[in-house]
Amino acid sequence: MKKLLTGGSIALILILSFYLYQKTTEPPPRLLGTYQSETNPPNIIMMSFTHEGEFEEYFNSKLVDSGTFKKEEEGVYSIHSENKTDLLLTQKGDQFYYYFDNDEVYLLKNLDKAPSSILTD
């Protein structure tokens, strides 16, 4: 009985250790696809990031900026356009905070890993 209890305890410790190791070494999300704000209604920010390293930024469904982005280090990306150069830090849950016009902060969450564009006339 004592051997069974000891063996079970060791197995439980090993399983918990493996689980915690996986959680702590999980890399930050990759910046790819479509992200949209859920804060500061009624204004909505949407950003789309492609496999080719390009992004588009929409404010209330209107294209306001586009350019390129690149990975600087794990979880850190830089975006570059004629209007700005900025850093984005991805967080758990595949989201990031974004400063629009340097005065409003929006939390953008990933909607889909497929990039989206809004067609305009």
Tab-separated table of N, CA and C in Angstrom:
chain	number	residue	atom	x	y	z
A	1	MET	N	0.825	-1.197	0.000
A	1	MET	CA	0.000	0.000	0.000
A	1	MET	C	0.869	1.261	0.000
A	2	LYS	N	1.949	1.199	0.790
A	2	LYS	CA	2.842	2.344	0.874
A	2	LYS	C	3.535	2.591	-0.474
A	3	LYS	N	3.910	1.496	-1.188
A	3	LYS	CA	4.553	1.626	-2.495
A	3	LYS	C	3.586	2.243	-3.509
A	4	LEU	N	2.326	1.848	-3.446
A	4	LEU	CA	1.317	2.381	-4.358
A	4	LEU	C	1.115	3.878	-4.125
A	5	LEU	N	1.062	4.281	-2.878
A	5	LEU	CA	0.897	5.694	-2.536
A	5	LEU	C	2.110	6.509	-2.977
A	6	THR	N	3.298	5.979	-2.767
A	6	THR	CA	4.528	6.663	-3.182
A	6	THR	C	4.597	6.766	-4.705
A	7	GLY	N	4.286	5.686	-5.403
A	7	GLY	CA	4.295	5.687	-6.866
A	7	GLY	C	3.281	6.662	-7.439
A	8	GLY	N	2.100	6.701	-6.853
A	8	GLY	CA	1.062	7.632	-7.302
A	8	GLY	C	1.467	9.080	-7.073
A	9	SER	N	2.102	9.336	-5.943
A	9	SER	CA	2.565	10.698	-5.645
A	9	SER	C	3.637	11.143	-6.632
A	10	ILE	N	4.563	10.247	-6.937
A	10	ILE	CA	5.631	10.574	-7.892
A	10	ILE	C	5.038	10.827	-9.280
A	11	ALA	N	4.093	9.999	-9.699
A	11	ALA	CA	3.457	10.181	-11.004
A	11	ALA	C	2.726	11.522	-11.066
A	12	LEU	N	2.015	11.870	-10.004
A	12	LEU	CA	1.293	13.139	-9.959
A	12	LEU	C	2.258	14.321	-10.030
A	13	ILE	N	3.357	14.238	-9.317
A	13	ILE	CA	4.364	15.306	-9.339
A	13	ILE	C	4.957	15.449	-10.736
A	14	LEU	N	5.248	14.324	-11.393
A	14	LEU	CA	5.804	14.378	-12.747
A	14	LEU	C	4.817	14.989	-13.740
A	15	ILE	N	3.562	14.619	-13.643
A	15	ILE	CA	2.541	15.166	-14.544
A	15	ILE	C	2.384	16.668	-14.326
A	16	LEU	N	2.310	17.101	-13.073
A	16	LEU	CA	2.190	18.530	-12.776
A	16	LEU	C	3.428	19.304	-13.226
A	17	SER	N	4.600	18.723	-13.043
A	17	SER	CA	5.840	19.380	-13.477
A	17	SER	C	5.858	19.560	-14.983
A	18	PHE	N	5.469	18.529	-15.718
A	18	PHE	CA	5.431	18.613	-17.178
A	18	PHE	C	4.431	19.675	-17.629
A	19	TYR	N	3.259	19.714	-17.008
A	19	TYR	CA	2.232	20.700	-17.352
A	19	TYR	C	2.735	22.126	-17.101
A	20	LEU	N	3.321	22.363	-15.933
A	20	LEU	CA	3.828	23.696	-15.612
A	20	LEU	C	4.976	24.095	-16.531
A	21	TYR	N	5.829	23.154	-16.896
A	21	TYR	CA	6.930	23.433	-17.816
A	21	TYR	C	6.382	23.867	-19.173
A	22	GLN	N	5.369	23.177	-19.672
A	22	GLN	CA	4.764	23.521	-20.961
A	22	GLN	C	4.158	24.922	-20.924
A	23	LYS	N	3.500	25.266	-19.830
A	23	LYS	CA	2.851	26.569	-19.713
A	23	LYS	C	3.863	27.706	-19.627
A	24	THR	N	4.972	27.490	-18.932
A	24	THR	CA	5.952	28.560	-18.763
A	24	THR	C	6.855	28.724	-19.968
A	25	THR	N	7.002	27.706	-20.796
A	25	THR	CA	7.875	27.814	-21.963
A	25	THR	C	7.095	28.044	-23.252
A	26	GLU	N	5.804	28.227	-23.146
A	26	GLU	CA	4.967	28.465	-24.324
A	26	GLU	C	5.343	29.811	-24.947
A	27	PRO	N	5.689	29.846	-26.231
A	27	PRO	CA	6.096	31.111	-26.854
A	27	PRO	C	4.914	32.068	-26.997
A	28	PRO	N	5.195	33.372	-27.054
A	28	PRO	CA	4.116	34.330	-27.278
A	28	PRO	C	3.461	34.083	-28.636
A	29	PRO	N	2.220	34.521	-28.802
A	29	PRO	CA	1.531	34.310	-30.075
A	29	PRO	C	2.250	35.001	-31.235
A	30	ARG	N	2.137	34.422	-32.412
A	30	ARG	CA	2.703	34.991	-33.633
A	30	ARG	C	1.731	36.024	-34.188
A	31	LEU	N	2.235	37.174	-34.575
A	31	LEU	CA	1.396	38.236	-35.122
A	31	LEU	C	1.020	37.883	-36.551
A	32	LEU	N	-0.215	37.454	-36.737
A	32	LEU	CA	-0.694	37.043	-38.051
A	32	LEU	C	-2.215	37.026	-38.039
A	33	GLY	N	-2.818	37.538	-39.096
A	33	GLY	CA	-4.268	37.485	-39.214
A	33	GLY	C	-4.927	38.814	-38.917
A	34	THR	N	-6.168	38.745	-38.446
A	34	THR	CA	-6.989	39.927	-38.219
A	34	THR	C	-7.207	40.138	-36.730
A	35	TYR	N	-6.965	41.354	-36.281
A	35	TYR	CA	-7.142	41.745	-34.884
A	35	TYR	C	-8.122	42.905	-34.834
A	36	GLN	N	-8.990	42.905	-33.809
A	36	GLN	CA	-9.987	43.968	-33.687
A	36	GLN	C	-10.114	44.386	-32.240
A	37	SER	N	-10.403	45.671	-32.035
A	37	SER	CA	-10.544	46.203	-30.681
A	37	SER	C	-11.890	45.810	-30.091
A	38	GLU	N	-11.896	45.760	-28.767
A	38	GLU	CA	-13.137	45.509	-28.036
A	38	GLU	C	-13.359	46.587	-26.993
A	39	THR	N	-12.534	47.631	-27.036
A	39	THR	CA	-12.626	48.692	-26.039
A	39	THR	C	-12.947	50.014	-26.710
A	40	ASN	N	-13.298	50.995	-25.925
A	40	ASN	CA	-13.588	52.356	-26.374
A	40	ASN	C	-14.670	52.448	-27.441
A	41	PRO	N	-15.844	51.819	-27.248
A	41	PRO	CA	-16.903	52.004	-28.232
A	41	PRO	C	-17.273	53.480	-28.303
A	42	PRO	N	-17.750	54.015	-29.372
A	42	PRO	CA	-18.198	53.331	-30.571
A	42	PRO	C	-17.084	53.133	-31.603
A	43	ASN	N	-15.880	53.619	-31.331
A	43	ASN	CA	-14.786	53.495	-32.298
A	43	ASN	C	-14.197	52.090	-32.291
A	44	ILE	N	-13.886	51.599	-33.487
A	44	ILE	CA	-13.318	50.257	-33.620
A	44	ILE	C	-12.056	50.336	-34.469
A	45	ILE	N	-10.999	49.737	-33.960
A	45	ILE	CA	-9.740	49.613	-34.701
A	45	ILE	C	-9.644	48.167	-35.172
A	46	MET	N	-9.265	47.983	-36.431
A	46	MET	CA	-8.999	46.642	-36.948
A	46	MET	C	-7.649	46.685	-37.648
A	47	MET	N	-6.824	45.683	-37.385
A	47	MET	CA	-5.537	45.571	-38.061
A	47	MET	C	-5.410	44.181	-38.649
A	48	SER	N	-4.836	44.126	-39.837
A	48	SER	CA	-4.667	42.864	-40.545
A	48	SER	C	-3.189	42.687	-40.880
A	49	PHE	N	-2.635	41.507	-40.561
A	49	PHE	CA	-1.221	41.204	-40.776
A	49	PHE	C	-1.106	39.977	-41.683
A	50	THR	N	-0.336	40.102	-42.778
A	50	THR	CA	-0.220	39.023	-43.758
A	50	THR	C	1.060	38.215	-43.565
A	51	HIS	N	1.121	37.069	-44.234
A	51	HIS	CA	2.326	36.236	-44.236
A	51	HIS	C	3.497	36.959	-44.899
A	52	GLU	N	3.204	37.894	-45.788
A	52	GLU	CA	4.238	38.603	-46.543
A	52	GLU	C	4.845	39.763	-45.770
A	53	GLY	N	4.412	39.979	-44.520
A	53	GLY	CA	4.966	41.056	-43.708
A	53	GLY	C	4.342	42.417	-43.969
A	54	GLU	N	3.099	42.439	-44.409
A	54	GLU	CA	2.385	43.689	-44.652
A	54	GLU	C	1.224	43.820	-43.671
A	55	PHE	N	0.860	45.068	-43.349
A	55	PHE	CA	-0.291	45.285	-42.477
A	55	PHE	C	-1.180	46.375	-43.050
A	56	GLU	N	-2.442	46.324	-42.645
A	56	GLU	CA	-3.416	47.372	-42.940
A	56	GLU	C	-4.100	47.730	-41.632
A	57	GLU	N	-4.368	49.017	-41.452
A	57	GLU	CA	-5.029	49.504	-40.240
A	57	GLU	C	-6.314	50.226	-40.628
A	58	TYR	N	-7.406	49.846	-39.973
A	58	TYR	CA	-8.714	50.434	-40.239
A	58	TYR	C	-9.236	51.100	-38.971
A	59	PHE	N	-9.861	52.265	-39.124
A	59	PHE	CA	-10.532	52.954	-38.032
A	59	PHE	C	-11.975	53.131	-38.460
A	60	ASN	N	-12.886	52.501	-37.741
A	60	ASN	CA	-14.314	52.524	-38.090
A	60	ASN	C	-14.534	52.148	-39.556
A	61	SER	N	-13.919	51.055	-39.958
A	61	SER	CA	-14.041	50.460	-41.297
A	61	SER	C	-13.394	51.274	-42.414
A	62	LYS	N	-12.634	52.302	-42.082
A	62	LYS	CA	-11.959	53.113	-43.096
A	62	LYS	C	-10.459	52.840	-43.015
A	63	LEU	N	-9.847	52.536	-44.165
A	63	LEU	CA	-8.404	52.300	-44.208
A	63	LEU	C	-7.679	53.600	-43.881
A	64	VAL	N	-6.893	53.588	-42.789
A	64	VAL	CA	-6.191	54.804	-42.373
A	64	VAL	C	-4.675	54.676	-42.498
A	65	ASP	N	-4.155	53.449	-42.617
A	65	ASP	CA	-2.710	53.274	-42.725
A	65	ASP	C	-2.399	51.880	-43.253
A	66	SER	N	-1.245	51.758	-43.874
A	66	SER	CA	-0.754	50.451	-44.304
A	66	SER	C	0.758	50.538	-44.407
A	67	GLY	N	1.395	49.397	-44.317
A	67	GLY	CA	2.850	49.366	-44.380
A	67	GLY	C	3.363	47.957	-44.180
A	68	THR	N	4.523	47.866	-43.549
A	68	THR	CA	5.152	46.569	-43.319
A	68	THR	C	5.358	46.345	-41.828
A	69	PHE	N	5.551	45.086	-41.476
A	69	PHE	CA	5.895	44.755	-40.098
A	69	PHE	C	6.929	43.647	-40.117
A	70	LYS	N	7.686	43.561	-39.018
A	70	LYS	CA	8.655	42.473	-38.905
A	70	LYS	C	8.831	42.097	-37.444
A	71	LYS	N	9.235	40.866	-37.258
A	71	LYS	CA	9.478	40.349	-35.918
A	71	LYS	C	10.851	40.835	-35.467
A	72	GLU	N	10.898	41.508	-34.317
A	72	GLU	CA	12.160	41.990	-33.757
A	72	GLU	C	12.774	40.943	-32.837
A	73	GLU	N	11.933	40.362	-32.004
A	73	GLU	CA	12.317	39.263	-31.124
A	73	GLU	C	11.040	38.549	-30.720
A	74	GLU	N	11.161	37.508	-29.927
A	74	GLU	CA	9.992	36.704	-29.564
A	74	GLU	C	8.917	37.575	-28.920
A	75	GLY	N	7.758	37.682	-29.576
A	75	GLY	CA	6.629	38.434	-29.046
A	75	GLY	C	6.681	39.934	-29.288
A	76	VAL	N	7.731	40.435	-29.954
A	76	VAL	CA	7.878	41.867	-30.215
A	76	VAL	C	7.965	42.093	-31.723
A	77	TYR	N	7.087	42.964	-32.226
A	77	TYR	CA	7.036	43.262	-33.655
A	77	TYR	C	7.112	44.771	-33.863
A	78	SER	N	7.736	45.187	-34.952
A	78	SER	CA	7.747	46.604	-35.316
A	78	SER	C	6.898	46.785	-36.568
A	79	ILE	N	6.133	47.890	-36.584
A	79	ILE	CA	5.353	48.228	-37.770
A	79	ILE	C	5.919	49.526	-38.342
A	80	HIS	N	5.962	49.591	-39.667
A	80	HIS	CA	6.548	50.743	-40.355
A	80	HIS	C	5.619	51.183	-41.482
A	81	SER	N	5.355	52.497	-41.531
A	81	SER	CA	4.565	53.067	-42.623
A	81	SER	C	5.044	54.495	-42.844
A	82	GLU	N	4.422	55.184	-43.785
A	82	GLU	CA	4.753	56.593	-44.004
A	82	GLU	C	4.360	57.443	-42.803
A	83	ASN	N	3.372	56.980	-42.037
A	83	ASN	CA	2.846	57.761	-40.919
A	83	ASN	C	3.481	57.450	-39.572
A	84	LYS	N	4.051	56.260	-39.425
A	84	LYS	CA	4.526	55.885	-38.088
A	84	LYS	C	5.515	54.738	-38.135
A	85	THR	N	6.245	54.630	-37.038
A	85	THR	CA	7.041	53.455	-36.711
A	85	THR	C	6.689	53.150	-35.267
A	86	ASP	N	6.267	51.924	-34.996
A	86	ASP	CA	5.760	51.589	-33.670
A	86	ASP	C	6.138	50.165	-33.320
A	87	LEU	N	6.083	49.841	-32.032
A	87	LEU	CA	6.328	48.476	-31.561
A	87	LEU	C	5.039	47.883	-31.029
A	88	LEU	N	4.833	46.598	-31.281
A	88	LEU	CA	3.694	45.854	-30.745
A	88	LEU	C	4.235	44.690	-29.940
A	89	LEU	N	3.678	44.469	-28.771
A	89	LEU	CA	4.057	43.340	-27.931
A	89	LEU	C	2.864	42.415	-27.797
A	90	THR	N	2.961	41.225	-28.389
A	90	THR	CA	1.853	40.276	-28.294
A	90	THR	C	1.807	39.701	-26.888
A	91	GLN	N	0.602	39.365	-26.445
A	91	GLN	CA	0.385	38.842	-25.106
A	91	GLN	C	-0.354	37.525	-25.175
A	92	LYS	N	-0.392	36.854	-24.042
A	92	LYS	CA	-1.174	35.625	-23.940
A	92	LYS	C	-2.597	35.906	-24.391
A	93	GLY	N	-3.201	34.955	-25.040
A	93	GLY	CA	-4.547	35.157	-25.559
A	93	GLY	C	-4.533	35.765	-26.945
A	94	ASP	N	-3.337	35.881	-27.543
A	94	ASP	CA	-3.169	36.422	-28.897
A	94	ASP	C	-3.813	37.797	-29.017
A	95	GLN	N	-3.310	38.735	-28.228
A	95	GLN	CA	-3.821	40.094	-28.207
A	95	GLN	C	-2.673	41.063	-27.959
A	96	PHE	N	-2.925	42.346	-28.182
A	96	PHE	CA	-1.931	43.370	-27.881
A	96	PHE	C	-2.635	44.705	-27.680
A	97	TYR	N	-1.965	45.613	-26.949
A	97	TYR	CA	-2.472	46.971	-26.774
A	97	TYR	C	-1.907	47.841	-27.887
A	98	TYR	N	-2.742	48.735	-28.398
A	98	TYR	CA	-2.338	49.581	-29.519
A	98	TYR	C	-2.716	51.026	-29.218
A	99	TYR	N	-1.766	51.927	-29.403
A	99	TYR	CA	-1.988	53.353	-29.174
A	99	TYR	C	-2.350	54.007	-30.508
A	100	PHE	N	-3.598	54.432	-30.629
A	100	PHE	CA	-4.070	55.067	-31.860
A	100	PHE	C	-3.922	56.575	-31.718
A	101	ASP	N	-3.221	57.197	-32.633
A	101	ASP	CA	-2.949	58.644	-32.600
A	101	ASP	C	-2.310	59.078	-31.283
A	102	ASN	N	-1.610	58.154	-30.626
A	102	ASN	CA	-0.853	58.421	-29.397
A	102	ASN	C	-1.684	58.924	-28.224
A	103	ASP	N	-3.007	58.848	-28.296
A	103	ASP	CA	-3.787	59.300	-27.151
A	103	ASP	C	-4.845	58.302	-26.698
A	104	GLU	N	-5.261	57.397	-27.553
A	104	GLU	CA	-6.252	56.395	-27.172
A	104	GLU	C	-5.627	55.010	-27.212
A	105	VAL	N	-5.919	54.222	-26.185
A	105	VAL	CA	-5.376	52.866	-26.105
A	105	VAL	C	-6.489	51.870	-26.397
A	106	TYR	N	-6.201	50.944	-27.296
A	106	TYR	CA	-7.161	49.908	-27.675
A	106	TYR	C	-6.535	48.539	-27.430
A	107	LEU	N	-7.325	47.621	-26.926
A	107	LEU	CA	-6.908	46.230	-26.801
A	107	LEU	C	-7.411	45.501	-28.039
A	108	LEU	N	-6.487	45.021	-28.861
A	108	LEU	CA	-6.851	44.303	-30.080
A	108	LEU	C	-6.678	42.814	-29.859
A	109	LYS	N	-7.728	42.059	-30.158
A	109	LYS	CA	-7.714	40.605	-29.996
A	109	LYS	C	-7.814	39.937	-31.358
A	110	ASN	N	-7.167	38.797	-31.472
A	110	ASN	CA	-7.168	38.067	-32.738
A	110	ASN	C	-8.546	37.494	-33.015
A	111	LEU	N	-9.080	37.810	-34.195
A	111	LEU	CA	-10.355	37.244	-34.639
A	111	LEU	C	-10.133	35.968	-35.424
A	112	ASP	N	-9.067	35.959	-36.231
A	112	ASP	CA	-8.791	34.827	-37.103
A	112	ASP	C	-7.349	34.937	-37.582
A	113	LYS	N	-6.722	33.808	-37.863
A	113	LYS	CA	-5.350	33.812	-38.375
A	113	LYS	C	-5.305	34.116	-39.870
A	114	ALA	N	-6.462	34.259	-40.497
A	114	ALA	CA	-6.518	34.658	-41.905
A	114	ALA	C	-6.629	36.183	-41.958
A	115	PRO	N	-5.728	36.863	-42.675
A	115	PRO	CA	-5.812	38.317	-42.799
A	115	PRO	C	-7.084	38.731	-43.543
A	116	SER	N	-7.684	39.840	-43.120
A	116	SER	CA	-8.903	40.355	-43.753
A	116	SER	C	-8.670	41.773	-44.242
A	117	SER	N	-9.377	42.145	-45.283
A	117	SER	CA	-9.373	43.519	-45.786
A	117	SER	C	-10.812	43.968	-45.934
A	118	ILE	N	-11.025	45.266	-45.766
A	118	ILE	CA	-12.352	45.834	-45.976
A	118	ILE	C	-12.332	46.497	-47.341
A	119	LEU	N	-13.213	46.065	-48.211
A	119	LEU	CA	-13.277	46.621	-49.559
A	119	LEU	C	-13.987	47.960	-49.522
A	120	THR	N	-13.380	48.963	-50.153
A	120	THR	CA	-13.986	50.290	-50.230
A	120	THR	C	-14.038	50.723	-51.683
A	121	ASP	N	-14.888	51.698	-51.961
A	121	ASP	CA	-15.018	52.209	-53.340
A	121	ASP	C	-13.825	53.041	-53.718
